[in-house]
Structure formats: structure tokens, C-alpha cells
Amino acid sequence: MVRSRSAAALKPQDAYLQIGEVAERTGVTQRTLRFYEEKELLKPPTEIEGGFRLYSEEDIRRVEHIKQLQKLLGFTLADIKEMVEAEEMQEQLRAEDRAEADPEERRRRIARARELTERQHAVIRQKVDGLLEMKSRLEEKLQDYRAWLRELDA
Amino acid sequence: MVRSRSAAALKPQDAYLQIGEVAERTGVTQRTLRFYEEKELLKPPTEIEGGFRLYSEEDIRRVEHIKQLQKLLGFTLADIKEMVEAEEMQEQLRAEDRAEADPEERRRRIARARELTERQHAVIRQKVDGLLEMKSRLEEKLQDYRAWLRELDA
DNA sequence: TCAACGGTCACGGTGCGTAAGGGTAT
DNA sequence: CATACCCTTACGCACCGTGACCGTTG
């Protein structure tokens, strides 16, 4: 077992995964993972010992999220990168100690995060609207077909 | 005025458009229109005199439809070709004299068209579901931001 | 003659696939 | 030593166009 070496050495809990496992679990290839890293969609995960990439569960969620955005929105990786970066910023915001920060600074950040989220929301709403329209057109068609088939039965 | 030559010669009503006008009206380039034709997404429109392409309003609708499918679904042109072909078959079905055809043959065609439509419907439903989920996640976020901002006001 | 249109041949970006050549641990 | 992981480098490819360039037409 190769993978018990550095991961175990670093974290006995076996919290880190090698690229092969991540690939398997997320359904993408190792090549894709390295490619995403190259494009800075994934930050170079904590690499340790012999230059092996070691991923966290968080990294896995991120990969899954990227794939979802790709499938659902049909965006380019560049677009997705922007979205993901925005989301990351927001998580930072969420995580930081609320009382500690300068209120004015904090307000600006929240406002910025909100803007980004609102833009994403608008994009998605547009897509959903278009798709819902297509969907109902298809449903009408299906109605027609069913009616015609009944007609033929008579 | 180039376009008065063959279009007018063929159809005094000026029902046909040259590629340049189609490009302008649909927002794609001439090159893209030729490319679509090459990929058999657009049937070679009735070409006349010197090999000039002449397009109908129907062709324009088709181009717009293709662009919509691309934007909304993020499909490849190959996928879109399939969909468009299916739709075309269905229009044929719709147009043909219902009484005239052999009932058994007609039933088979309708059943086939219905299957295709149902597959498309399923695909779209999936997308819509995924997008709606993303949408509500974003809405939750927006709620949070608004709450935080109110919190800062207090 | 010039602008607008037509055609063809390539080149370019994206998102990976796929080998080549080579490490290190069991 | 074989095997099973991993690494980088780099060329290749399908898809979706975009340009460059040249001929024809009014």
C-alpha cells in the first residue's frame, strides 16, 4: 500500500487522499485534476513527500462543484473559476470572526459578496426561465402525441 | 445592391435573404452559418445563381433556435443536430395529411417522435432541477447577507 | 473601380486524452 | 526485481469557431 506512507505520516487519521482516489471518487481523470490545478481552479493541494498531491474532503467537494457548474451551466472553465473564487471569498467572509473585523470594512465586503451572488442568481434565473419555457413546449408536444395516438385508436 | 439580383429574380416578394442579412439578424457571423451548413445543422438552403445561399425566414428561426439550445443547454453542435433533426421530423409529422397515411405507419412515427420528445424532456427536467437547487442555495446566501447588513446597522 | 458578397485554407482557443520517461515505496 | 502508486513534459485531438486571402458581381 503506497498511500499509507505520507498521508499516514502526516495525519494518522488518513484525512488526505491521493490523486487516484480523488479521481475515482469524483469521476474525473487524474489528468483533469492536474489540468484544473494548472488553470488555478484547484489550488495546489498540500503536496508532501516526493511531490505527491494530497487532497482533502474539501477539495473533493470543490471538484464536484466544478463539474456541476460545467454540466448545469455549460460555462467555460474560466467562467467557473470566477464563480468559484467568488464563492471562496464568501466562505472566508462567513468564517472570519464577525465581531473582530472593522465594521465598515466588513460592510463593504458583504456588499461585494452580495453583488456577486446577485449576478450569479440573475444568470441562473435566466437559464431556468428559458429552460422552463422549453420544457412546457415539449410538454405540449407530448400532449399532442398522446392525443393523436388516442385518435388513431378510435 | 447585390441582393436584388437572384432573390428578386426568383421571388419578387423578396422572401429570401442572403447570408449577410441572415448573419446580421441572427447575430452570428457568415462564417458560422457556413460552418453550420458544413456540419449539417442547416440544410444547404436553396442556392441559386453563382452558388449564392438564399435563406428563408424558417432558416432564420432555425439558427436562432440553435443558438438558444447552445446557450441554455450548453450542448455540443452534434447534440443539437440530433435535437433539431428530431424536431424537424416532428414538424413533418404535423404537416402531413393525417388521413392519408397508413395508420400503422403513422402510429409508429408518432411513437418514435414521442420517445424523442420524452428524452429531451427528461434532459431538460434534470437541468432545471439542478438549476433550481443552485438557485435556492443562492437565495439563502442572499438572505444571509441581508441579515448581516441589518445586523451591522444595529 | 469599388464595395459587398461569395468561396476556400488554415490557424486558434478550450478541455482534456494519451503517451514517454522517470521517480519512490512494498 | 516486480508492482503499484505518483511525477512532469509535451504532443494530439475534437469541437467551435475566426481570419486571411482571393475571386465574382453590380
mmCIF file of C-alpha atoms (C1' of nucleotides) in Angstrom:
data_model
loop_
_atom_site.group_PDB
_atom_site.id
_atom_site.type_symbol
_atom_site.label_atom_id
_atom_site.label_comp_id
_atom_site.label_asym_id
_atom_site.label_seq_id
_atom_site.Cartn_x
_atom_site.Cartn_y
_atom_site.Cartn_z
ATOM 1 C CA MET A 1 0.000 0.000 0.000
ATOM 2 C CA VAL A 2 1.727 3.037 -1.234
ATOM 3 C CA ARG A 3 -0.645 5.558 0.049
ATOM 4 C CA SER A 4 -0.177 4.814 3.658
ATOM 5 C CA ARG A 5 3.196 6.416 3.534
ATOM 6 C CA SER A 6 2.996 10.142 3.614
ATOM 7 C CA ALA A 7 -0.607 10.630 4.434
ATOM 8 C CA ALA A 8 -0.245 8.418 7.438
ATOM 9 C CA ALA A 9 2.974 10.090 8.302
ATOM 10 C CA LEU A 10 1.336 13.457 8.322
ATOM 11 C CA LYS A 11 -2.134 12.726 9.583
ATOM 12 C CA PRO A 12 -2.777 9.438 11.273
ATOM 13 C CA GLN A 13 -6.498 9.957 10.690
ATOM 14 C CA ASP A 14 -5.958 9.313 6.999
ATOM 15 C CA ALA A 15 -7.742 12.514 6.129
ATOM 16 C CA TYR A 16 -5.813 13.070 2.935
ATOM 17 C CA LEU A 17 -6.301 11.343 -0.372
ATOM 18 C CA GLN A 18 -4.020 10.789 -3.290
ATOM 19 C CA ILE A 19 -4.947 11.891 -6.737
ATOM 20 C CA GLY A 20 -6.022 8.430 -7.838
ATOM 21 C CA GLU A 21 -8.635 8.160 -5.144
ATOM 22 C CA VAL A 22 -9.922 11.621 -5.790
ATOM 23 C CA ALA A 23 -10.209 10.789 -9.463
ATOM 24 C CA GLU A 24 -12.135 7.659 -8.688
ATOM 25 C CA ARG A 25 -14.480 9.297 -6.240
ATOM 26 C CA THR A 26 -15.243 12.325 -8.350
ATOM 27 C CA GLY A 27 -15.409 10.528 -11.647
ATOM 28 C CA VAL A 28 -12.858 12.723 -13.353
ATOM 29 C CA THR A 29 -9.438 11.617 -14.530
ATOM 30 C CA GLN A 30 -6.172 12.394 -12.853
ATOM 31 C CA ARG A 31 -5.313 14.411 -15.901
ATOM 32 C CA THR A 32 -8.341 16.570 -15.347
ATOM 33 C CA LEU A 33 -7.385 17.206 -11.752
ATOM 34 C CA ARG A 34 -3.904 18.288 -12.740
ATOM 35 C CA PHE A 35 -5.364 20.346 -15.531
ATOM 36 C CA TYR A 36 -7.672 22.158 -13.127
ATOM 37 C CA GLU A 37 -4.762 22.864 -10.900
ATOM 38 C CA GLU A 38 -2.827 24.251 -13.830
ATOM 39 C CA LYS A 39 -5.726 26.530 -14.623
ATOM 40 C CA GLU A 40 -5.892 27.523 -10.983
ATOM 41 C CA LEU A 41 -9.325 26.153 -10.452
ATOM 42 C CA LEU A 42 -7.942 23.976 -7.731
ATOM 43 C CA LYS A 43 -5.259 25.371 -5.524
ATOM 44 C CA PRO A 44 -2.203 23.152 -5.465
ATOM 45 C CA PRO A 45 -3.221 20.907 -2.647
ATOM 46 C CA THR A 46 -0.828 20.433 0.215
ATOM 47 C CA GLU A 47 1.821 18.462 -1.523
ATOM 48 C CA ILE A 48 4.043 16.397 0.584
ATOM 49 C CA GLU A 49 6.878 13.981 0.246
ATOM 50 C CA GLY A 50 8.031 13.210 -3.227
ATOM 51 C CA GLY A 51 5.753 15.827 -4.636
ATOM 52 C CA PHE A 52 2.616 13.734 -4.248
ATOM 53 C CA ARG A 53 -0.598 15.680 -4.255
ATOM 54 C CA LEU A 54 -2.713 15.139 -1.205
ATOM 55 C CA TYR A 55 -6.310 16.223 -1.226
ATOM 56 C CA SER A 56 -8.813 16.967 1.486
ATOM 57 C CA GLU A 57 -12.524 16.272 1.511
ATOM 58 C CA GLU A 58 -12.990 19.935 0.890
ATOM 59 C CA ASP A 59 -11.032 19.577 -2.336
ATOM 60 C CA ILE A 60 -13.347 16.813 -3.402
ATOM 61 C CA ARG A 61 -16.402 18.937 -2.803
ATOM 62 C CA ARG A 62 -14.818 21.584 -4.896
ATOM 63 C CA VAL A 63 -14.216 19.273 -7.812
ATOM 64 C CA GLU A 64 -17.779 18.086 -7.654
ATOM 65 C CA HIS A 65 -18.978 21.609 -7.602
ATOM 66 C CA ILE A 66 -16.944 22.465 -10.666
ATOM 67 C CA LYS A 67 -18.351 19.539 -12.556
ATOM 68 C CA GLN A 68 -21.846 20.520 -11.593
ATOM 69 C CA LEU A 69 -21.350 24.045 -12.823
ATOM 70 C CA GLN A 70 -19.990 22.699 -16.053
ATOM 71 C CA LYS A 71 -22.905 20.403 -16.631
ATOM 72 C CA LEU A 72 -25.655 22.664 -15.489
ATOM 73 C CA LEU A 73 -24.492 25.959 -16.850
ATOM 74 C CA GLY A 74 -22.269 24.933 -19.713
ATOM 75 C CA PHE A 75 -19.765 27.563 -18.696
ATOM 76 C CA THR A 76 -16.140 27.642 -19.667
ATOM 77 C CA LEU A 77 -13.590 26.835 -17.019
ATOM 78 C CA ALA A 78 -12.598 30.489 -16.958
ATOM 79 C CA ASP A 79 -16.141 31.477 -16.041
ATOM 80 C CA ILE A 80 -16.311 28.753 -13.465
ATOM 81 C CA LYS A 81 -13.061 29.887 -11.990
ATOM 82 C CA GLU A 82 -14.526 33.295 -11.377
ATOM 83 C CA MET A 83 -17.595 31.877 -9.727
ATOM 84 C CA VAL A 84 -15.622 29.566 -7.560
ATOM 85 C CA GLU A 85 -13.301 32.324 -6.487
ATOM 86 C CA ALA A 86 -16.245 34.462 -5.545
ATOM 87 C CA GLU A 87 -17.706 31.675 -3.505
ATOM 88 C CA GLU A 88 -14.430 31.184 -1.788
ATOM 89 C CA MET A 89 -14.283 34.797 -0.814
ATOM 90 C CA GLN A 90 -17.716 34.445 0.626
ATOM 91 C CA GLU A 91 -16.756 31.472 2.669
ATOM 92 C CA GLN A 92 -13.868 33.412 4.045
ATOM 93 C CA LEU A 93 -16.294 36.109 4.990
ATOM 94 C CA ARG A 94 -18.504 33.605 6.660
ATOM 95 C CA ALA A 95 -15.649 32.087 8.562
ATOM 96 C CA GLU A 96 -13.992 35.191 9.859
ATOM 97 C CA ASP A 97 -14.796 36.354 13.323
ATOM 98 C CA ARG A 98 -17.631 38.759 12.892
ATOM 99 C CA ALA A 99 -17.033 40.885 15.929
ATOM 100 C CA GLU A 100 -13.370 41.274 15.294
ATOM 101 C CA ALA A 101 -13.301 42.992 11.951
ATOM 102 C CA ASP A 102 -13.670 46.642 11.325
ATOM 103 C CA PRO A 103 -17.411 47.134 10.774
ATOM 104 C CA GLU A 104 -17.001 49.435 7.806
ATOM 105 C CA GLU A 105 -14.618 47.057 6.090
ATOM 106 C CA ARG A 106 -16.897 44.211 6.877
ATOM 107 C CA ARG A 107 -19.846 46.003 5.410
ATOM 108 C CA ARG A 108 -18.023 46.605 2.174
ATOM 109 C CA ARG A 109 -17.060 43.003 1.872
ATOM 110 C CA ILE A 110 -20.544 41.784 2.479
ATOM 111 C CA ALA A 111 -21.888 44.218 -0.047
ATOM 112 C CA ARG A 112 -19.398 42.958 -2.603
ATOM 113 C CA ALA A 113 -20.201 39.346 -1.884
ATOM 114 C CA ARG A 114 -23.855 40.110 -2.180
ATOM 115 C CA GLU A 115 -23.381 41.725 -5.561
ATOM 116 C CA LEU A 116 -21.544 38.718 -6.878
ATOM 117 C CA THR A 117 -24.202 36.402 -5.589
ATOM 118 C CA GLU A 118 -26.884 38.510 -7.128
ATOM 119 C CA ARG A 119 -25.217 38.354 -10.510
ATOM 120 C CA GLN A 120 -24.968 34.602 -10.303
ATOM 121 C CA HIS A 121 -28.565 34.456 -9.256
ATOM 122 C CA ALA A 122 -29.612 36.509 -12.238
ATOM 123 C CA VAL A 123 -27.720 34.262 -14.625
ATOM 124 C CA ILE A 124 -29.304 31.185 -13.215
ATOM 125 C CA ARG A 125 -32.757 32.662 -13.196
ATOM 126 C CA GLN A 126 -32.394 33.443 -16.865
ATOM 127 C CA LYS A 127 -31.359 29.921 -17.633
ATOM 128 C CA VAL A 128 -34.141 28.461 -15.588
ATOM 129 C CA ASP A 129 -36.711 30.643 -17.292
ATOM 130 C CA GLY A 130 -35.518 29.644 -20.728
ATOM 131 C CA LEU A 131 -35.448 26.012 -19.814
ATOM 132 C CA LEU A 132 -38.888 26.115 -18.266
ATOM 133 C CA GLU A 133 -40.224 27.561 -21.466
ATOM 134 C CA MET A 134 -38.612 24.807 -23.486
ATOM 135 C CA LYS A 135 -39.965 22.324 -21.048
ATOM 136 C CA SER A 136 -43.528 23.439 -21.435
ATOM 137 C CA ARG A 137 -43.217 23.469 -25.188
ATOM 138 C CA LEU A 138 -42.119 19.881 -25.011
ATOM 139 C CA GLU A 139 -44.976 19.049 -22.705
ATOM 140 C CA GLU A 140 -47.427 20.494 -25.177
ATOM 141 C CA LYS A 141 -45.941 18.341 -27.856
ATOM 142 C CA LEU A 142 -46.270 15.286 -25.698
ATOM 143 C CA GLN A 143 -49.903 16.133 -25.150
ATOM 144 C CA ASP A 144 -50.368 16.291 -28.883
ATOM 145 C CA TYR A 145 -48.763 12.938 -29.453
ATOM 146 C CA ARG A 146 -50.864 11.290 -26.838
ATOM 147 C CA ALA A 147 -53.977 12.804 -28.342
ATOM 148 C CA TRP A 148 -53.040 11.633 -31.801
ATOM 149 C CA LEU A 149 -52.410 8.152 -30.630
ATOM 150 C CA ARG A 150 -55.798 8.056 -28.947
ATOM 151 C CA GLU A 151 -57.260 9.366 -32.149
ATOM 152 C CA LEU A 152 -55.754 6.506 -34.054
ATOM 153 C CA ASP A 153 -57.215 4.061 -31.611
ATOM 154 C CA ALA A 154 -60.660 5.311 -32.423
ATOM 155 C CA MET B 1 -27.324 46.274 -54.040
ATOM 156 C CA VAL B 2 -26.176 42.784 -54.524
ATOM 157 C CA ARG B 3 -29.115 41.028 -53.135
ATOM 158 C CA SER B 4 -31.614 42.256 -55.624
ATOM 159 C CA ARG B 5 -30.172 40.021 -58.235
ATOM 160 C CA SER B 6 -31.173 36.442 -57.780
ATOM 161 C CA ALA B 7 -33.588 36.691 -54.906
ATOM 162 C CA ALA B 8 -35.630 39.165 -56.790
ATOM 163 C CA ALA B 9 -35.249 37.151 -59.911
ATOM 164 C CA LEU B 10 -36.640 34.110 -58.219
ATOM 165 C CA LYS B 11 -39.173 35.545 -55.866
ATOM 166 C CA PRO B 12 -40.340 39.055 -56.453
ATOM 167 C CA GLN B 13 -41.733 39.111 -52.924
ATOM 168 C CA ASP B 14 -38.205 39.283 -51.618
ATOM 169 C CA ALA B 15 -38.842 36.385 -49.316
ATOM 170 C CA TYR B 16 -35.282 35.157 -49.458
ATOM 171 C CA LEU B 17 -32.273 36.568 -47.691
ATOM 172 C CA GLN B 18 -28.612 36.379 -48.428
ATOM 173 C CA ILE B 19 -26.133 35.175 -45.928
ATOM 174 C CA GLY B 20 -25.068 38.644 -44.879
ATOM 175 C CA GLU B 21 -28.547 39.639 -43.813
ATOM 176 C CA VAL B 22 -29.102 36.397 -42.006
ATOM 177 C CA ALA B 23 -25.829 36.899 -40.167
ATOM 178 C CA GLU B 24 -26.825 40.368 -39.137
ATOM 179 C CA ARG B 25 -30.277 39.419 -37.996
ATOM 180 C CA THR B 26 -29.242 36.368 -36.058
ATOM 181 C CA GLY B 27 -26.082 37.832 -34.601
ATOM 182 C CA VAL B 28 -23.796 35.075 -35.846
ATOM 183 C CA THR B 29 -21.118 35.510 -38.452
ATOM 184 C CA GLN B 30 -21.403 34.445 -42.046
ATOM 185 C CA ARG B 31 -18.625 32.065 -41.401
ATOM 186 C CA THR B 32 -20.615 30.434 -38.638
ATOM 187 C CA LEU B 33 -23.592 29.977 -40.920
ATOM 188 C CA ARG B 34 -21.425 28.217 -43.471
ATOM 189 C CA PHE B 35 -19.919 26.206 -40.703
ATOM 190 C CA TYR B 36 -23.335 25.074 -39.526
ATOM 191 C CA GLU B 37 -24.166 24.068 -43.023
ATOM 192 C CA GLU B 38 -20.961 22.107 -43.271
ATOM 193 C CA LYS B 39 -21.909 20.305 -40.079
ATOM 194 C CA GLU B 40 -25.356 19.688 -41.477
ATOM 195 C CA LEU B 41 -27.122 21.658 -38.850
ATOM 196 C CA LEU B 42 -28.585 23.813 -41.524
ATOM 197 C CA LYS B 43 -29.631 22.207 -44.735
ATOM 198 C CA PRO B 44 -27.981 23.851 -47.699
ATOM 199 C CA PRO B 45 -30.545 26.494 -48.419
ATOM 200 C CA THR B 46 -31.854 26.796 -51.907
ATOM 201 C CA GLU B 47 -28.782 28.026 -53.646
ATOM 202 C CA ILE B 48 -29.191 29.856 -56.838
ATOM 203 C CA GLU B 49 -27.110 31.672 -59.392
ATOM 204 C CA GLY B 50 -23.423 31.694 -58.720
ATOM 205 C CA GLY B 51 -23.897 29.466 -55.733
ATOM 206 C CA PHE B 52 -25.329 32.191 -53.536
ATOM 207 C CA ARG B 53 -27.126 30.939 -50.486
ATOM 208 C CA LEU B 54 -30.660 32.150 -50.099
ATOM 209 C CA TYR B 55 -32.351 31.743 -46.769
ATOM 210 C CA SER B 56 -35.964 31.745 -45.708
ATOM 211 C CA GLU B 57 -37.474 33.074 -42.509
ATOM 212 C CA GLU B 58 -37.733 29.484 -41.433
ATOM 213 C CA ASP B 59 -33.962 29.200 -41.733
ATOM 214 C CA ILE B 60 -33.561 32.208 -39.504
ATOM 215 C CA ARG B 61 -35.787 30.701 -36.849
ATOM 216 C CA ARG B 62 -33.695 27.629 -37.025
ATOM 217 C CA VAL B 63 -30.464 29.483 -36.462
ATOM 218 C CA GLU B 64 -31.979 31.280 -33.504
ATOM 219 C CA HIS B 65 -33.168 28.013 -32.129
ATOM 220 C CA ILE B 66 -29.713 26.527 -32.413
ATOM 221 C CA LYS B 67 -28.187 29.442 -30.581
ATOM 222 C CA GLN B 68 -30.759 29.133 -27.844
ATOM 223 C CA LEU B 69 -30.059 25.469 -27.378
ATOM 224 C CA GLN B 70 -26.384 26.228 -27.187
ATOM 225 C CA LYS B 71 -26.813 28.911 -24.582
ATOM 226 C CA LEU B 72 -29.415 27.237 -22.455
ATOM 227 C CA LEU B 73 -28.217 23.705 -22.556
ATOM 228 C CA GLY B 74 -24.561 24.058 -23.324
ATOM 229 C CA PHE B 75 -24.842 21.216 -25.765
ATOM 230 C CA THR B 76 -22.384 20.435 -28.484
ATOM 231 C CA LEU B 77 -23.439 21.059 -32.036
ATOM 232 C CA ALA B 78 -23.690 17.320 -32.533
ATOM 233 C CA ASP B 79 -26.245 17.049 -29.740
ATOM 234 C CA ILE B 80 -28.103 19.999 -31.094
ATOM 235 C CA LYS B 81 -28.127 18.471 -34.520
ATOM 236 C CA GLU B 82 -29.911 15.461 -33.143
ATOM 237 C CA MET B 83 -32.484 17.552 -31.386
ATOM 238 C CA VAL B 84 -33.106 19.710 -34.388
ATOM 239 C CA GLU B 85 -33.463 16.705 -36.628
ATOM 240 C CA ALA B 86 -35.975 15.229 -34.256
ATOM 241 C CA GLU B 87 -37.954 18.414 -34.253
ATOM 242 C CA GLU B 88 -37.903 18.506 -37.974
ATOM 243 C CA MET B 89 -39.241 15.014 -38.191
ATOM 244 C CA GLN B 90 -41.988 16.040 -35.864
ATOM 245 C CA GLU B 91 -42.928 19.028 -37.951
ATOM 246 C CA GLN B 92 -43.118 16.787 -40.942
ATOM 247 C CA LEU B 93 -45.413 14.581 -38.995
ATOM 248 C CA ARG B 94 -47.529 17.522 -38.029
ATOM 249 C CA ALA B 95 -47.713 18.780 -41.565
ATOM 250 C CA GLU B 96 -48.545 15.592 -43.361
ATOM 251 C CA ASP B 97 -52.133 14.857 -44.155
ATOM 252 C CA ARG B 98 -53.316 12.806 -41.279
ATOM 253 C CA ALA B 99 -55.985 10.872 -43.055
ATOM 254 C CA GLU B 100 -53.810 9.982 -45.967
ATOM 255 C CA ALA B 101 -51.068 7.978 -44.351
ATOM 256 C CA ASP B 102 -51.202 4.360 -43.482
ATOM 257 C CA PRO B 103 -52.444 4.303 -39.881
ATOM 258 C CA GLU B 104 -49.947 1.722 -38.753
ATOM 259 C CA GLU B 105 -47.066 3.635 -40.239
ATOM 260 C CA ARG B 106 -48.383 6.828 -38.753
ATOM 261 C CA ARG B 107 -48.650 5.263 -35.347
ATOM 262 C CA ARG B 108 -45.055 4.150 -35.463
ATOM 263 C CA ARG B 109 -43.866 7.584 -36.431
ATOM 264 C CA ILE B 110 -45.788 9.264 -33.693
ATOM 265 C CA ALA B 111 -44.489 6.793 -31.170
ATOM 266 C CA ARG B 112 -40.945 7.482 -32.303
ATOM 267 C CA ALA B 113 -41.415 11.224 -32.175
ATOM 268 C CA ARG B 114 -42.898 10.902 -28.745
ATOM 269 C CA GLU B 115 -39.927 8.935 -27.496
ATOM 270 C CA LEU B 116 -37.515 11.542 -28.747
ATOM 271 C CA THR B 117 -39.516 14.285 -27.163
ATOM 272 C CA GLU B 118 -39.649 12.424 -23.920
ATOM 273 C CA ARG B 119 -35.900 12.038 -23.855
ATOM 274 C CA GLN B 120 -35.439 15.727 -24.450
ATOM 275 C CA HIS B 121 -37.940 16.442 -21.763
ATOM 276 C CA ALA B 122 -36.075 14.297 -19.291
ATOM 277 C CA VAL B 123 -32.802 16.036 -20.034
ATOM 278 C CA ILE B 124 -34.301 19.424 -19.546
ATOM 279 C CA ARG B 125 -36.080 18.430 -16.374
ATOM 280 C CA GLN B 126 -32.792 17.291 -14.930
ATOM 281 C CA LYS B 127 -31.143 20.549 -15.783
ATOM 282 C CA VAL B 128 -33.995 22.559 -14.394
ATOM 283 C CA ASP B 129 -33.940 20.629 -11.153
ATOM 284 C CA GLY B 130 -30.245 21.153 -10.711
ATOM 285 C CA LEU B 131 -30.510 24.807 -11.510
ATOM 286 C CA LEU B 132 -33.416 25.328 -9.170
ATOM 287 C CA GLU B 133 -31.392 23.825 -6.389
ATOM 288 C CA MET B 134 -28.494 26.142 -7.129
ATOM 289 C CA LYS B 135 -30.910 28.984 -7.270
ATOM 290 C CA SER B 136 -32.305 28.374 -3.845
ATOM 291 C CA ARG B 137 -28.856 27.995 -2.386
ATOM 292 C CA LEU B 138 -28.023 31.396 -3.770
ATOM 293 C CA GLU B 139 -31.225 32.808 -2.361
ATOM 294 C CA GLU B 140 -30.309 31.524 1.055
ATOM 295 C CA LYS B 141 -26.994 33.253 0.774
ATOM 296 C CA LEU B 142 -28.644 36.467 -0.199
ATOM 297 C CA GLN B 143 -30.847 36.174 2.853
ATOM 298 C CA ASP B 144 -27.764 35.804 4.987
ATOM 299 C CA TYR B 145 -26.111 38.847 3.508
ATOM 300 C CA ARG B 146 -29.160 40.976 4.032
ATOM 301 C CA ALA B 147 -29.398 39.796 7.618
ATOM 302 C CA TRP B 148 -25.754 40.569 8.262
ATOM 303 C CA LEU B 149 -26.077 44.012 6.855
ATOM 304 C CA ARG B 150 -29.063 44.691 9.093
ATOM 305 C CA GLU B 151 -27.038 43.329 11.960
ATOM 306 C CA LEU B 152 -24.318 45.837 11.223
ATOM 307 C CA ASP B 153 -26.849 48.625 11.206
ATOM 308 C CA ALA B 154 -27.825 47.779 14.746
ATOM 309 C "C1'" DT C 1 -13.035 50.712 -59.881
ATOM 310 C "C1'" DC C 2 -15.004 49.690 -55.523
ATOM 311 C "C1'" DA C 3 -17.986 47.703 -52.063
ATOM 312 C "C1'" DA C 4 -20.422 43.789 -50.826
ATOM 313 C "C1'" DC C 5 -20.800 39.225 -51.460
ATOM 314 C "C1'" DG C 6 -19.152 34.582 -52.406
ATOM 315 C "C1'" DG C 7 -15.529 30.623 -51.605
ATOM 316 C "C1'" DT C 8 -11.525 28.005 -49.521
ATOM 317 C "C1'" DC C 9 -7.453 27.092 -46.436
ATOM 318 C "C1'" DA C 10 -5.812 27.470 -42.398
ATOM 319 C "C1'" DC C 11 -4.986 28.871 -37.736
ATOM 320 C "C1'" DG C 12 -6.533 29.454 -32.736
ATOM 321 C "C1'" DG C 13 -8.619 28.626 -28.081
ATOM 322 C "C1'" DT C 14 -10.719 25.184 -24.878
ATOM 323 C "C1'" DG C 15 -10.695 20.905 -22.393
ATOM 324 C "C1'" DC C 16 -8.931 17.491 -21.879
ATOM 325 C "C1'" DG C 17 -6.526 12.369 -23.771
ATOM 326 C "C1'" DT C 18 -2.503 9.964 -24.217
ATOM 327 C "C1'" DA C 19 1.804 8.519 -24.424
ATOM 328 C "C1'" DA C 20 7.019 8.925 -22.925
ATOM 329 C "C1'" DG C 21 10.286 8.721 -19.488
ATOM 330 C "C1'" DG C 22 11.194 8.509 -14.710
ATOM 331 C "C1'" DG C 23 10.807 8.623 -9.709
ATOM 332 C "C1'" DT C 24 9.784 6.019 -4.976
ATOM 333 C "C1'" DA C 25 7.755 2.634 -1.724
ATOM 334 C "C1'" DT C 26 6.249 -2.562 -0.669
ATOM 335 C "C1'" DC D 1 13.036 -7.355 -9.006
ATOM 336 C "C1'" DA D 2 8.044 -6.571 -9.956
ATOM 337 C "C1'" DT D 3 4.273 -3.848 -8.978
ATOM 338 C "C1'" DA D 4 1.645 -0.003 -7.870
ATOM 339 C "C1'" DC D 5 1.416 4.303 -6.949
ATOM 340 C "C1'" DC D 6 2.914 9.037 -8.282
ATOM 341 C "C1'" DC D 7 5.508 12.977 -11.122
ATOM 342 C "C1'" DT D 8 6.375 16.270 -15.331
ATOM 343 C "C1'" DT D 9 6.702 17.204 -20.265
ATOM 344 C "C1'" DA D 10 4.554 17.573 -24.300
ATOM 345 C "C1'" DC D 11 2.272 16.385 -28.355
ATOM 346 C "C1'" DG D 12 -2.561 15.267 -30.208
ATOM 347 C "C1'" DC D 13 -7.407 15.816 -30.911
ATOM 348 C "C1'" DA D 14 -12.368 17.071 -31.234
ATOM 349 C "C1'" DC D 15 -15.156 20.980 -31.025
ATOM 350 C "C1'" DC D 16 -16.353 25.647 -32.351
ATOM 351 C "C1'" DG D 17 -15.463 28.863 -34.439
ATOM 352 C "C1'" DT D 18 -12.246 33.214 -36.518
ATOM 353 C "C1'" DG D 19 -9.095 35.222 -40.033
ATOM 354 C "C1'" DA D 20 -6.642 35.795 -44.106
ATOM 355 C "C1'" DC D 21 -6.913 35.871 -48.710
ATOM 356 C "C1'" DC D 22 -8.770 35.713 -53.233
ATOM 357 C "C1'" DG D 23 -12.396 35.647 -56.933
ATOM 358 C "C1'" DT D 24 -17.060 37.431 -58.575
ATOM 359 C "C1'" DT D 25 -20.825 40.585 -59.053
ATOM 360 C "C1'" DG D 26 -23.437 45.211 -59.642
#
